[in-house]
Tab-separated table of C-alpha atoms in Angstrom:
chain	number	residue	atom	x	y	z
A	1	ASP	CA	11.186	5.500	3.393
A	2	ALA	CA	12.706	6.476	0.087
A	3	GLY	CA	10.363	6.661	-2.854
A	4	VAL	CA	11.048	5.290	-6.296
A	5	THR	CA	14.485	6.453	-7.370
A	6	GLN	CA	15.651	6.764	-10.950
A	7	SER	CA	19.007	7.559	-12.441
A	8	PRO	CA	20.252	9.500	-14.210
A	9	THR	CA	17.865	12.469	-14.087
A	10	HIS	CA	18.923	13.803	-17.461
A	11	LEU	CA	20.734	12.235	-20.372
A	12	ILE	CA	21.803	13.439	-23.794
A	13	LYS	CA	22.642	10.896	-26.494
A	14	THR	CA	23.091	10.896	-30.238
A	15	ARG	CA	21.235	8.814	-32.777
A	16	GLY	CA	22.397	5.209	-32.955
A	17	GLN	CA	23.762	5.086	-29.426
A	18	HIS	CA	22.336	2.948	-26.665
A	19	VAL	CA	21.208	3.958	-23.211
A	20	THR	CA	20.605	2.273	-19.856
A	21	LEU	CA	18.193	3.751	-17.360
A	22	ARG	CA	17.989	2.551	-13.770
A	23	CYS	CA	15.231	2.332	-11.211
A	24	SER	CA	14.974	1.287	-7.579
A	25	PRO	CA	11.456	0.603	-6.312
A	26	ILE	CA	10.024	1.522	-2.969
A	27	SER	CA	11.261	-0.871	-0.308
A	28	GLY	CA	8.997	-3.915	-0.181
A	29	HIS	CA	7.599	-3.447	-3.674
A	30	LYS	CA	8.352	-6.349	-5.998
A	31	SER	CA	6.868	-4.981	-9.201
A	32	VAL	CA	8.376	-2.364	-11.475
A	33	SER	CA	6.852	-0.836	-14.588
A	34	TRP	CA	8.426	1.401	-17.202
A	35	TYR	CA	6.660	4.136	-19.148
A	36	GLN	CA	7.610	6.567	-21.889
A	37	GLN	CA	6.053	10.012	-21.793
A	38	VAL	CA	6.414	12.215	-24.817
A	39	LEU	CA	5.728	15.915	-24.306
A	40	GLY	CA	2.010	16.624	-24.300
A	41	GLN	CA	1.006	12.965	-24.014
A	42	GLY	CA	0.202	10.602	-21.197
A	43	PRO	CA	2.666	7.901	-20.162
A	44	GLN	CA	2.818	4.925	-22.514
A	45	PHE	CA	3.358	1.493	-20.983
A	46	ILE	CA	6.614	-0.199	-22.015
A	47	PHE	CA	7.248	-3.101	-19.598
A	48	GLN	CA	6.199	-4.541	-16.302
A	49	TYR	CA	8.360	-6.872	-14.216
A	50	TYR	CA	7.391	-8.820	-11.159
A	51	GLU	CA	9.781	-11.055	-9.238
A	52	LYS	CA	12.301	-10.754	-12.089
A	53	GLU	CA	9.817	-12.053	-14.660
A	54	GLU	CA	8.362	-9.967	-17.479
A	55	ARG	CA	4.632	-9.684	-16.836
A	56	GLY	CA	3.664	-7.297	-19.580
A	57	ARG	CA	4.991	-5.526	-22.639
A	58	GLY	CA	3.567	-2.539	-24.445
A	59	ASN	CA	3.714	-1.764	-28.141
A	60	PHE	CA	7.389	-0.857	-28.382
A	61	PRO	CA	10.039	-2.202	-30.785
A	62	ASP	CA	12.613	-4.802	-29.831
A	63	ARG	CA	15.176	-2.034	-29.402
A	64	PHE	CA	13.622	-1.646	-25.971
A	65	SER	CA	14.489	-4.248	-23.363
A	66	ALA	CA	14.474	-4.436	-19.607
A	67	ARG	CA	15.350	-6.656	-16.717
A	68	GLN	CA	14.795	-6.862	-12.990
A	69	PHE	CA	17.402	-7.864	-10.463
A	70	PRO	CA	17.117	-9.965	-7.281
A	71	ASN	CA	16.862	-6.783	-5.195
A	72	TYR	CA	13.881	-5.735	-7.421
A	73	SER	CA	15.728	-2.832	-9.008
A	74	SER	CA	15.384	-2.631	-12.753
A	75	GLU	CA	17.119	-1.433	-15.886
A	76	LEU	CA	15.607	-0.243	-19.140
A	77	ASN	CA	17.839	-0.500	-22.189
A	78	VAL	CA	17.243	1.193	-25.500
A	79	ASN	CA	19.454	0.383	-28.474
A	80	ALA	CA	19.959	2.232	-31.763
A	81	LEU	CA	18.431	5.416	-30.435
A	82	LEU	CA	16.172	7.439	-32.697
A	83	LEU	CA	15.227	11.091	-32.414
A	84	GLY	CA	11.711	9.955	-31.524
A	85	ASP	CA	12.999	8.230	-28.413
A	86	SER	CA	13.437	11.626	-26.795
A	87	ALA	CA	11.039	11.570	-23.859
A	88	LEU	CA	10.629	11.367	-20.113
A	89	TYR	CA	11.089	7.761	-19.009
A	90	LEU	CA	9.169	6.936	-15.874
A	91	CYS	CA	9.563	4.011	-13.557
A	92	ALA	CA	6.764	3.006	-11.202
A	93	SER	CA	6.681	0.502	-8.390
A	94	ASP	CA	3.482	-1.143	-7.336
A	95	ASP	CA	1.687	-1.823	-4.105
A	96	ARG	CA	-1.739	-3.482	-4.236
A	97	ASN	CA	-2.419	-2.327	-7.778
A	98	ILE	CA	-1.436	1.272	-7.120
A	99	GLN	CA	1.589	2.592	-8.959
A	100	TYR	CA	3.979	5.119	-7.505
A	101	PHE	CA	6.186	6.992	-9.922
A	102	GLY	CA	9.781	8.060	-9.706
A	103	ALA	CA	10.930	11.495	-10.840
A	104	GLY	CA	11.862	10.127	-14.239
A	105	THR	CA	14.832	10.287	-16.575
A	106	ARG	CA	14.645	12.899	-19.292
A	107	LEU	CA	16.351	11.535	-22.408
A	108	SER	CA	17.263	13.803	-25.280
A	109	VAL	CA	18.431	12.213	-28.523
A	110	LEU	CA	20.267	14.573	-30.878
B	1	GLN	CA	-10.596	4.769	-30.819
B	2	LYS	CA	-8.103	5.564	-28.079
B	3	GLU	CA	-8.182	3.269	-25.055
B	4	VAL	CA	-8.474	6.174	-22.629
B	5	GLU	CA	-9.771	9.540	-23.797
B	6	GLN	CA	-9.702	12.886	-22.074
B	7	ASN	CA	-10.357	16.416	-23.224
B	8	SER	CA	-6.937	17.979	-23.553
B	9	GLY	CA	-8.160	21.349	-22.358
B	10	PRO	CA	-6.999	23.719	-21.262
B	11	LEU	CA	-9.737	23.941	-18.684
B	12	SER	CA	-9.771	27.239	-16.843
B	13	VAL	CA	-11.764	27.864	-13.658
B	14	PRO	CA	-11.714	30.702	-11.135
B	15	GLU	CA	-10.356	30.130	-7.666
B	16	GLY	CA	-13.000	28.611	-5.402
B	17	ALA	CA	-15.001	27.060	-8.246
B	18	ILE	CA	-15.582	23.385	-8.973
B	19	ALA	CA	-13.385	21.868	-11.663
B	20	SER	CA	-14.845	18.881	-13.500
B	21	LEU	CA	-12.550	16.533	-15.396
B	22	ASN	CA	-13.852	13.702	-17.554
B	23	CYS	CA	-12.482	10.474	-18.964
B	24	THR	CA	-13.879	7.638	-21.073
B	25	TYR	CA	-12.334	4.227	-21.672
B	26	SER	CA	-12.864	1.588	-24.310
B	27	ASP	CA	-12.220	-1.743	-22.568
B	28	ARG	CA	-15.413	-2.752	-20.794
B	29	GLY	CA	-13.503	-5.297	-18.727
B	30	SER	CA	-11.325	-2.687	-17.049
B	31	GLN	CA	-11.065	-3.169	-13.312
B	32	SER	CA	-9.349	-0.208	-11.684
B	33	PHE	CA	-9.358	3.492	-12.335
B	34	PHE	CA	-6.999	6.210	-11.189
B	35	TRP	CA	-6.508	9.938	-11.333
B	36	TYR	CA	-2.980	11.311	-11.282
B	37	ARG	CA	-1.854	14.919	-11.102
B	38	GLN	CA	1.255	15.984	-12.962
B	39	TYR	CA	2.897	19.351	-12.527
B	40	SER	CA	4.951	20.630	-15.427
B	41	GLY	CA	8.293	18.847	-15.573
B	42	LYS	CA	7.417	16.509	-12.711
B	43	SER	CA	6.260	12.910	-12.464
B	44	PRO	CA	2.625	11.869	-11.960
B	45	GLU	CA	1.357	11.653	-8.389
B	46	LEU	CA	-1.698	9.654	-7.392
B	47	ILE	CA	-4.770	11.587	-6.295
B	48	MET	CA	-7.547	9.023	-6.257
B	49	SER	CA	-8.270	5.412	-7.065
B	50	ILE	CA	-11.759	4.018	-7.627
B	51	TYR	CA	-12.895	0.462	-8.274
B	52	SER	CA	-16.680	0.391	-7.850
B	53	ASN	CA	-19.521	2.284	-9.450
B	54	GLY	CA	-20.494	5.463	-7.650
B	55	ASP	CA	-18.668	8.267	-5.924
B	56	LYS	CA	-15.556	8.269	-3.788
B	57	GLU	CA	-14.625	11.388	-1.835
B	58	ASP	CA	-11.256	12.395	-0.417
B	59	GLY	CA	-11.061	15.935	0.893
B	60	ARG	CA	-11.743	18.352	-1.941
B	61	PHE	CA	-11.609	15.564	-4.530
B	62	THR	CA	-14.460	13.305	-5.652
B	63	ALA	CA	-14.014	10.527	-8.189
B	64	GLN	CA	-17.067	9.165	-9.972
B	65	LEU	CA	-17.232	5.872	-11.866
B	66	ASN	CA	-19.931	4.605	-14.193
B	67	LYS	CA	-18.879	1.276	-15.684
B	68	ALA	CA	-22.023	0.949	-17.808
B	69	SER	CA	-21.163	4.208	-19.551
B	70	GLN	CA	-17.391	3.525	-19.358
B	71	TYR	CA	-16.924	6.915	-17.788
B	72	VAL	CA	-14.770	8.248	-14.952
B	73	SER	CA	-14.725	11.791	-13.664
B	74	LEU	CA	-12.886	13.855	-11.089
B	75	LEU	CA	-14.416	16.824	-9.324
B	76	ILE	CA	-12.214	19.315	-7.503
B	77	ARG	CA	-14.133	21.524	-5.099
B	78	ASP	CA	-12.907	24.929	-3.924
B	79	SER	CA	-10.225	24.925	-6.624
B	80	GLN	CA	-6.937	26.561	-5.693
B	81	PRO	CA	-4.205	27.994	-7.920
B	82	SER	CA	-1.978	25.168	-6.629
B	83	ASP	CA	-4.372	22.715	-8.344
B	84	SER	CA	-3.170	24.031	-11.708
B	85	ALA	CA	-1.616	20.987	-13.359
B	86	THR	CA	-2.303	18.279	-15.906
B	87	TYR	CA	-4.667	15.578	-14.676
B	88	LEU	CA	-4.156	12.097	-16.056
B	89	CYS	CA	-6.829	9.434	-16.103
B	90	ALA	CA	-5.453	5.884	-15.932
B	91	VAL	CA	-7.210	2.573	-16.392
B	92	ASN	CA	-5.890	-0.806	-15.308
B	93	LYS	CA	-7.103	-3.268	-17.893
B	94	ASN	CA	-6.611	-6.646	-16.293
B	95	ASN	CA	-5.504	-5.974	-12.730
B	96	ASN	CA	-2.012	-6.887	-13.837
B	97	ASN	CA	-0.621	-3.382	-13.668
B	98	ASP	CA	-0.961	-2.846	-17.411
B	99	MET	CA	-2.016	0.741	-16.986
B	100	ARG	CA	-3.272	2.813	-19.872
B	101	PHE	CA	-3.204	6.575	-19.533
B	102	GLY	CA	-5.136	9.290	-21.237
B	103	ALA	CA	-3.288	12.247	-22.711
B	104	GLY	CA	-4.298	14.396	-19.750
B	105	THR	CA	-6.385	17.512	-19.214
B	106	ARG	CA	-4.545	20.718	-18.396
B	107	LEU	CA	-6.293	22.633	-15.623
B	108	THR	CA	-5.627	26.275	-14.804
B	109	VAL	CA	-7.126	27.818	-11.669
B	110	LYS	CA	-7.088	31.599	-11.877
B	111	PRO	CA	-6.772	33.653	-8.676
């Protein structure tokens, strides 16, 4: 079985642009969570979706949004990018309260 | 006070020694506790989960939980150079997958 897949793996954007990151969970998993990991820090919770409904939101500005599709894949959108948005963005799918992470998307904002 | 606190390290141990990693959390109602290992440039991978007070062993790894003291630890026996990584402590606050991570402890195992 394929693990959690994320695309793209790397992305370079400039300030003010927007970005869309994509995630496909492990087959059979209905929950997807998004995290931001800045270098030297642990992952910070952004969103959790279950059955297409938002179940949780971390302390991130409204520039961050997400959605989940009927096939349980998910998108994370970030508008008006700032330099501080440069980070590794991790997607995790859940099975019985255990989260399995994808390889992440490394976003660089110049 | 941070929700999940870990010593950032680096923690250095010789090959074959026991590495001891510690974590404290602030929310007394937390339900589930996890240790993840993260190699440089890679995503976190789950090592252990623990839900009840006491010890849980899996191979060379032992997780310890003390809810009264709000303390979780991970022991790695017979440490190997391949164990060199950052170890992340994660706490699930409400069993709703709202996971809070510590900043991680960087472990180096020297041959």
